[in-house]
Amino acid sequence: MRSKVVTIDRHIIDEERRFPGASGRFSALLYDIALAAKIISREVNMAGLIDVLGRTGERNVHGEEIQKLDAFAQDVIVKAMDHAGHLCCMVSEECDEIIAIPDRFDIGPYVLLFDPLDGSSNINVNVSIGTIFSVHHRVTPRGRPGQLADCLQEGTRQLAAGYIVYGSSTMLVYTTGIDQGVHGFTLDPSIGEFLLSHPNIRIPDPPARIYSANEAYYARWSRPQQRLVDHFRGLDGDGGGGFKSRYIGSLVSDFHRTLLQGGIFMYPPDRTSPGGKLRILYEAAPLAMVCEAAGGRASDGARDILGIRPTGLHDRTPLYLGSSNFVTLAERYLAGGREGSARGPDFQTSRISERGGSDS
Ligand code: AHG
Ligand code: MN
Ligand code: MN
């Protein structure tokens, strides 16, 4: 039995006490996110028994088929969050436009951006999936409905970011800033409480030697990207290798493993999606904040994810996420340089050959 039992509610109150001027509104917002997570978790864990598997027959803004559980999770979050007076608007992967707060409800100072169900292709085969969320403070005058400018903010400005992973257990992991630590809570379904199970998560150093990418796309990648993965595979004689490959196909699950064990997750650009696949506002930016708060790095292959200001709600980005050394190594390969081996913290930085330009 742990020395003390700390519920997420207790943790949020204790965190709030560290900021004397706190209004409590932000804490209430986090409670409501945890509530929505419990409801979605119940449905996910019953999915095989009730009619929430399969497709709705509709497509979202990205042209992807909407799964029943996508729609369910979307509905739960909107209904849990729209009436408490915390938000001026919401952004969801499943909605083309900003989700307005109904006139009958008070408008608050925050913006919630979310991927209601991440890893949808894994729903029907009982592989772990997740929900990703990001919270910003509005930048336009209070009292009026939230606008695009309130949503299109750099990741560094997030007030909170996190995810829920519906796996062998349901965990909620969040941070309120890159210097505020990362805390993980595991749902005890017998009492319906998220209990603090992973206080102050730090990406392990030395990291596990795991790289994670959908290698089926290798032929579509740039030459530097191929060379990077060849290095991880130990094929280029640069002392790389000794890595394991792990790819679940649910970003939340691949990232959660990377957060707890170390390694690097990559969703590179390729010929068919030169801007990458993953969305900035509700996939890359929130996980980038969690990753950096745990001592890791998050890059688009050349610059920090958290410094990117999207121009559209559903803008995409290439994503390199995980142990700092590996992400930095990836950037150097992608810049056309070639580095010594990725041997963990004692990287050799002897340049083997510097090829000008990209021969992709
Ligand atoms: P979503 O289900 O929210 O659309 O996200 C799916 C994403 C992400 O979870 C995962 O990393 C990626 O799609 C997998 O893409 P590939 O199937 O192309 O590897
Ligand atoms: Mn997703
Ligand atoms: Mn999704």
XYZ file of C-alpha atoms and ligand atoms in Angstrom:
381
model
C 0.000 0.000 0.000
C 1.421 3.409 -0.901
C 2.448 5.595 2.074
C -0.395 8.001 1.259
C -3.399 7.966 -1.017
C -3.647 11.156 -3.077
C -6.574 11.613 -5.418
C -6.247 13.873 -8.445
C -8.702 16.259 -6.779
C -6.486 16.499 -3.697
C -3.410 16.935 -5.905
C -5.037 19.741 -7.899
C -6.074 21.537 -4.670
C -2.551 21.173 -3.254
C -1.072 22.500 -6.510
C -3.526 25.406 -6.471
C -2.464 26.321 -2.920
C 1.007 27.032 -4.304
C -0.493 30.002 -6.169
C -2.171 32.245 -3.552
C -3.916 34.340 -6.175
C -5.440 31.274 -7.861
C -9.127 31.619 -8.555
C -9.886 27.896 -8.366
C -11.452 28.126 -11.812
C -8.452 26.443 -13.411
C -8.604 23.621 -10.852
C -12.285 23.146 -11.567
C -11.444 22.836 -15.262
C -8.956 20.035 -14.508
C -11.546 18.246 -12.321
C -13.984 18.291 -15.227
C -11.382 16.871 -17.606
C -10.799 14.031 -15.120
C -14.566 13.432 -14.937
C -14.847 13.196 -18.720
C -11.895 10.788 -18.702
C -13.659 8.478 -16.238
C -16.774 8.364 -18.397
C -14.809 7.661 -21.583
C -12.736 5.029 -19.782
C -15.893 3.199 -18.707
C -17.165 3.156 -22.289
C -13.790 2.098 -23.738
C -13.568 -0.758 -21.261
C -17.108 -1.889 -22.133
C -16.623 -1.314 -25.879
C -16.809 -4.986 -26.760
C -20.054 -5.407 -24.839
C -22.085 -2.416 -25.972
C -22.651 -0.993 -29.388
C -19.808 1.546 -29.461
C -17.495 -0.318 -31.776
C -17.414 0.311 -35.479
C -17.854 3.333 -37.636
C -20.433 6.095 -37.748
C -20.263 6.245 -41.529
C -19.256 9.916 -41.336
C -15.873 11.485 -42.095
C -14.108 14.280 -40.196
C -12.325 17.343 -41.544
C -9.300 15.165 -42.237
C -11.312 12.769 -44.367
C -10.906 10.056 -41.716
C -13.824 7.779 -40.890
C -15.302 8.717 -37.508
C -15.530 5.727 -35.184
C -18.489 5.498 -32.826
C -16.109 5.823 -29.892
C -14.562 8.967 -31.443
C -18.015 10.513 -31.561
C -18.858 9.295 -28.059
C -15.656 10.695 -26.555
C -16.181 13.972 -28.404
C -19.711 14.235 -27.041
C -18.697 13.414 -23.463
C -15.972 16.041 -23.395
C -18.130 18.796 -24.866
C -21.012 18.025 -22.485
C -18.701 17.818 -19.462
C -16.906 21.055 -20.303
C -19.329 23.458 -21.977
C -21.554 24.570 -19.088
C -19.218 25.204 -16.118
C -18.226 28.720 -17.146
C -14.487 28.016 -17.520
C -14.219 28.129 -21.301
C -14.659 30.703 -24.055
C -14.501 27.992 -26.749
C -13.146 24.539 -27.597
C -11.244 22.956 -30.498
C -11.573 19.263 -31.331
C -9.964 17.061 -33.937
C -13.481 15.951 -34.849
C -14.867 19.434 -35.552
C -13.858 21.558 -38.549
C -14.516 24.850 -36.749
C -14.233 26.276 -33.225
C -16.827 24.798 -30.816
C -18.692 27.759 -29.311
C -20.042 27.821 -25.760
C -23.881 27.800 -25.920
C -25.434 31.214 -25.175
C -27.184 29.878 -22.082
C -23.848 29.213 -20.373
C -21.297 31.633 -18.874
C -18.129 32.282 -20.822
C -14.779 31.759 -19.091
C -11.158 32.702 -19.765
C -9.826 29.352 -20.985
C -9.656 27.470 -24.285
C -9.714 23.651 -24.329
C -8.204 21.909 -27.357
C -8.445 18.129 -27.586
C -8.177 14.941 -29.527
C -11.127 13.061 -28.045
C -9.892 9.662 -29.067
C -6.363 9.124 -30.332
C -5.447 5.883 -32.067
C -8.894 5.273 -33.530
C -7.581 2.606 -35.885
C -6.863 0.501 -32.795
C -10.331 0.757 -31.211
C -11.806 -2.365 -32.734
C -8.830 -4.577 -31.964
C -8.592 -3.759 -28.257
C -5.239 -1.994 -28.482
C -4.695 0.936 -26.102
C -5.975 4.355 -27.210
C -6.123 7.761 -25.584
C -7.382 11.311 -25.245
C -5.083 14.338 -25.515
C -5.865 17.802 -24.112
C -4.360 21.277 -24.046
C -5.473 24.392 -22.158
C -4.723 27.984 -23.128
C -5.773 31.311 -21.646
C -7.777 33.443 -24.092
C -5.961 36.413 -25.658
C -9.026 38.362 -26.887
C -11.220 40.524 -24.595
C -13.232 38.604 -22.006
C -16.940 38.182 -21.995
C -17.288 37.502 -25.719
C -17.167 34.130 -27.495
C -13.699 32.735 -28.062
C -12.119 33.442 -31.433
C -9.521 31.874 -33.724
C -6.757 34.016 -32.173
C -7.516 32.446 -28.772
C -6.840 28.992 -30.275
C -3.852 29.605 -32.567
C -1.248 30.038 -29.841
C 2.307 28.692 -29.448
C 2.667 25.594 -27.306
C 4.870 27.475 -24.833
C 1.755 29.407 -23.782
C -0.211 26.334 -22.693
C -1.460 26.532 -19.092
C -1.900 22.769 -18.923
C -1.336 19.812 -21.189
C -1.847 16.107 -20.795
C -3.409 12.896 -21.907
C -5.390 9.900 -20.753
C -4.277 6.458 -21.926
C -6.949 3.733 -21.864
C -4.711 0.695 -21.597
C -4.184 -2.185 -19.178
C -5.135 0.523 -16.708
C -6.456 4.026 -17.341
C -3.915 6.712 -16.562
C -4.177 10.478 -16.651
C -0.865 12.306 -17.054
C -0.625 16.110 -17.002
C 1.610 19.096 -16.459
C 0.873 22.767 -15.809
C 4.145 23.977 -17.321
C 7.603 22.796 -18.370
C 8.934 23.763 -14.925
C 5.938 22.353 -13.011
C 6.660 18.643 -13.238
C 4.608 15.826 -14.745
C 2.237 13.795 -12.608
C 0.534 10.485 -13.426
C -2.700 9.195 -11.895
C -4.103 5.702 -12.269
C -7.861 5.175 -12.218
C -9.102 2.822 -9.514
C -12.431 1.842 -11.096
C -13.635 0.258 -7.851
C -13.839 3.718 -6.248
C -13.945 5.831 -9.441
C -10.916 7.853 -8.394
C -7.700 8.762 -10.173
C -4.953 8.081 -7.594
C -1.451 9.578 -7.767
C 0.693 6.676 -8.973
C 3.557 8.425 -10.820
C 4.563 11.668 -9.045
C 7.126 13.858 -10.847
C 7.695 11.692 -13.902
C 11.138 12.182 -15.493
C 12.235 10.555 -18.745
C 14.871 8.015 -17.628
C 18.510 8.836 -18.250
C 20.136 6.725 -19.631
C 17.120 6.136 -21.820
C 15.920 2.826 -23.167
C 17.272 2.353 -26.685
C 13.865 2.282 -28.395
C 12.907 4.012 -31.595
C 9.286 4.198 -32.691
C 8.137 4.949 -36.247
C 5.924 3.391 -38.897
C 8.716 1.863 -40.963
C 6.279 0.814 -43.681
C 6.753 4.377 -44.945
C 10.577 4.053 -45.188
C 10.544 4.312 -49.005
C 8.604 7.597 -48.767
C 11.008 9.225 -46.306
C 13.830 11.636 -47.160
C 17.368 10.191 -47.418
C 18.464 11.823 -44.128
C 15.421 10.276 -42.401
C 16.273 6.878 -43.874
C 19.897 7.282 -42.720
C 18.710 8.123 -39.213
C 16.632 4.949 -38.959
C 19.448 2.930 -40.561
C 21.632 4.246 -37.741
C 19.157 3.138 -35.088
C 18.991 -0.238 -36.842
C 22.804 -0.478 -36.735
C 23.044 -0.698 -40.540
C 25.405 2.212 -41.138
C 28.445 1.036 -39.208
C 28.440 4.236 -37.150
C 28.186 2.439 -33.858
C 24.421 2.829 -33.705
C 22.258 -0.227 -33.407
C 21.317 -2.157 -30.320
C 17.961 -0.400 -30.481
C 14.558 -2.047 -30.256
C 11.705 -0.936 -32.480
C 8.288 -0.470 -30.922
C 5.270 0.985 -32.734
C 1.710 0.704 -31.368
C 0.084 3.115 -33.802
C -1.631 5.109 -31.052
C 0.382 8.286 -30.473
C -0.654 8.459 -26.810
C 0.520 4.886 -26.160
C 3.782 5.254 -28.084
C 4.456 8.493 -26.243
C 3.488 7.095 -22.820
C 6.020 4.277 -23.265
C 8.643 6.810 -24.385
C 7.905 9.005 -21.347
C 8.286 6.118 -18.884
C 11.194 4.278 -20.532
C 12.936 6.810 -22.768
C 13.658 6.494 -26.486
C 12.356 8.444 -29.460
C 8.984 8.560 -31.194
C 9.037 9.792 -34.793
C 6.276 10.677 -37.188
C 8.408 12.018 -40.057
C 7.212 13.925 -43.091
C 7.080 11.870 -46.250
C 6.311 12.281 -49.917
C 2.572 11.813 -49.370
C 2.382 14.020 -46.229
C 5.257 16.528 -46.499
C 3.912 18.437 -43.470
C 3.623 15.280 -41.374
C 0.373 13.707 -40.161
C 0.016 14.726 -36.520
C -1.843 17.910 -35.601
C -0.084 20.694 -33.734
C -2.776 22.047 -31.448
C -4.189 18.872 -29.919
C -1.551 16.199 -30.511
C 2.001 17.557 -30.903
C 1.928 20.660 -28.659
C 0.342 19.088 -25.545
C 2.600 16.021 -25.686
C 5.583 18.279 -26.368
C 4.876 20.192 -23.141
C 4.554 16.967 -21.134
C 7.737 15.638 -22.731
C 9.781 18.767 -22.026
C 8.375 19.034 -18.479
C 9.718 15.505 -17.922
C 13.184 16.449 -19.191
C 12.796 15.390 -22.822
C 12.622 17.284 -26.120
C 10.023 17.730 -28.863
C 10.962 18.874 -32.364
C 9.557 19.002 -35.863
C 12.970 17.820 -37.025
C 14.498 21.290 -37.038
C 12.821 23.457 -34.381
C 11.019 23.074 -31.061
C 7.391 22.078 -31.361
C 6.482 24.431 -28.519
C 7.672 27.444 -30.513
C 5.394 26.764 -33.491
C 2.410 29.059 -33.904
C -0.131 27.316 -36.138
C -2.076 29.272 -38.744
C -4.961 26.820 -38.824
C -6.852 24.758 -36.229
C -5.837 21.489 -37.872
C -2.319 22.316 -39.030
C -0.034 19.301 -39.045
C 3.660 18.877 -38.199
C 6.387 16.263 -38.360
C 7.066 15.084 -34.804
C 10.204 13.837 -33.006
C 9.491 13.299 -29.320
C 11.414 11.730 -26.417
C 14.854 11.599 -24.865
C 16.759 14.812 -25.532
C 19.880 13.129 -26.857
C 17.938 11.095 -29.409
C 15.824 14.045 -30.580
C 18.945 16.189 -30.968
C 20.648 13.366 -32.847
C 17.636 13.153 -35.160
C 17.837 16.904 -35.868
C 21.519 16.592 -36.748
C 20.888 13.722 -39.145
C 17.951 15.551 -40.725
C 20.144 18.628 -41.178
C 22.272 16.463 -43.431
C 25.065 15.892 -40.891
C 25.926 12.494 -39.663
C 26.752 11.905 -36.014
C 28.561 9.323 -34.057
C 26.605 6.587 -32.454
C 23.524 7.094 -30.374
C 25.065 5.337 -27.407
C 22.928 7.016 -24.796
C 24.179 9.991 -22.746
C 27.822 9.695 -23.830
C 27.103 10.465 -27.525
C 30.165 10.763 -29.675
C 29.724 13.914 -31.662
C 32.605 13.187 -34.020
C 31.257 14.068 -37.424
C 31.670 11.238 -39.864
C 30.809 13.152 -42.958
C 29.010 16.412 -43.469
C 27.024 16.227 -46.688
C 25.887 19.584 -47.884
C 22.170 19.812 -48.637
C 19.684 17.057 -48.595
C 19.890 14.363 -51.197
C 16.330 13.276 -50.492
P -6.265 9.725 -34.415
O -6.778 8.354 -34.136
O -6.614 10.728 -33.345
O -6.614 10.193 -35.804
O -4.664 9.660 -34.345
C -4.029 8.652 -35.058
C -2.579 9.020 -35.198
C -1.746 8.714 -33.974
O -2.489 8.202 -32.907
C -0.753 7.672 -34.444
O 0.535 7.966 -33.973
C -0.801 7.806 -35.959
O -2.076 8.280 -36.296
C -0.590 6.493 -36.625
O -0.542 6.773 -38.023
P -0.118 5.609 -39.045
O -1.247 4.629 -39.026
O 0.052 6.322 -40.349
O 1.182 5.024 -38.547
Mn -4.821 11.534 -32.642
Mn -8.494 11.262 -32.714
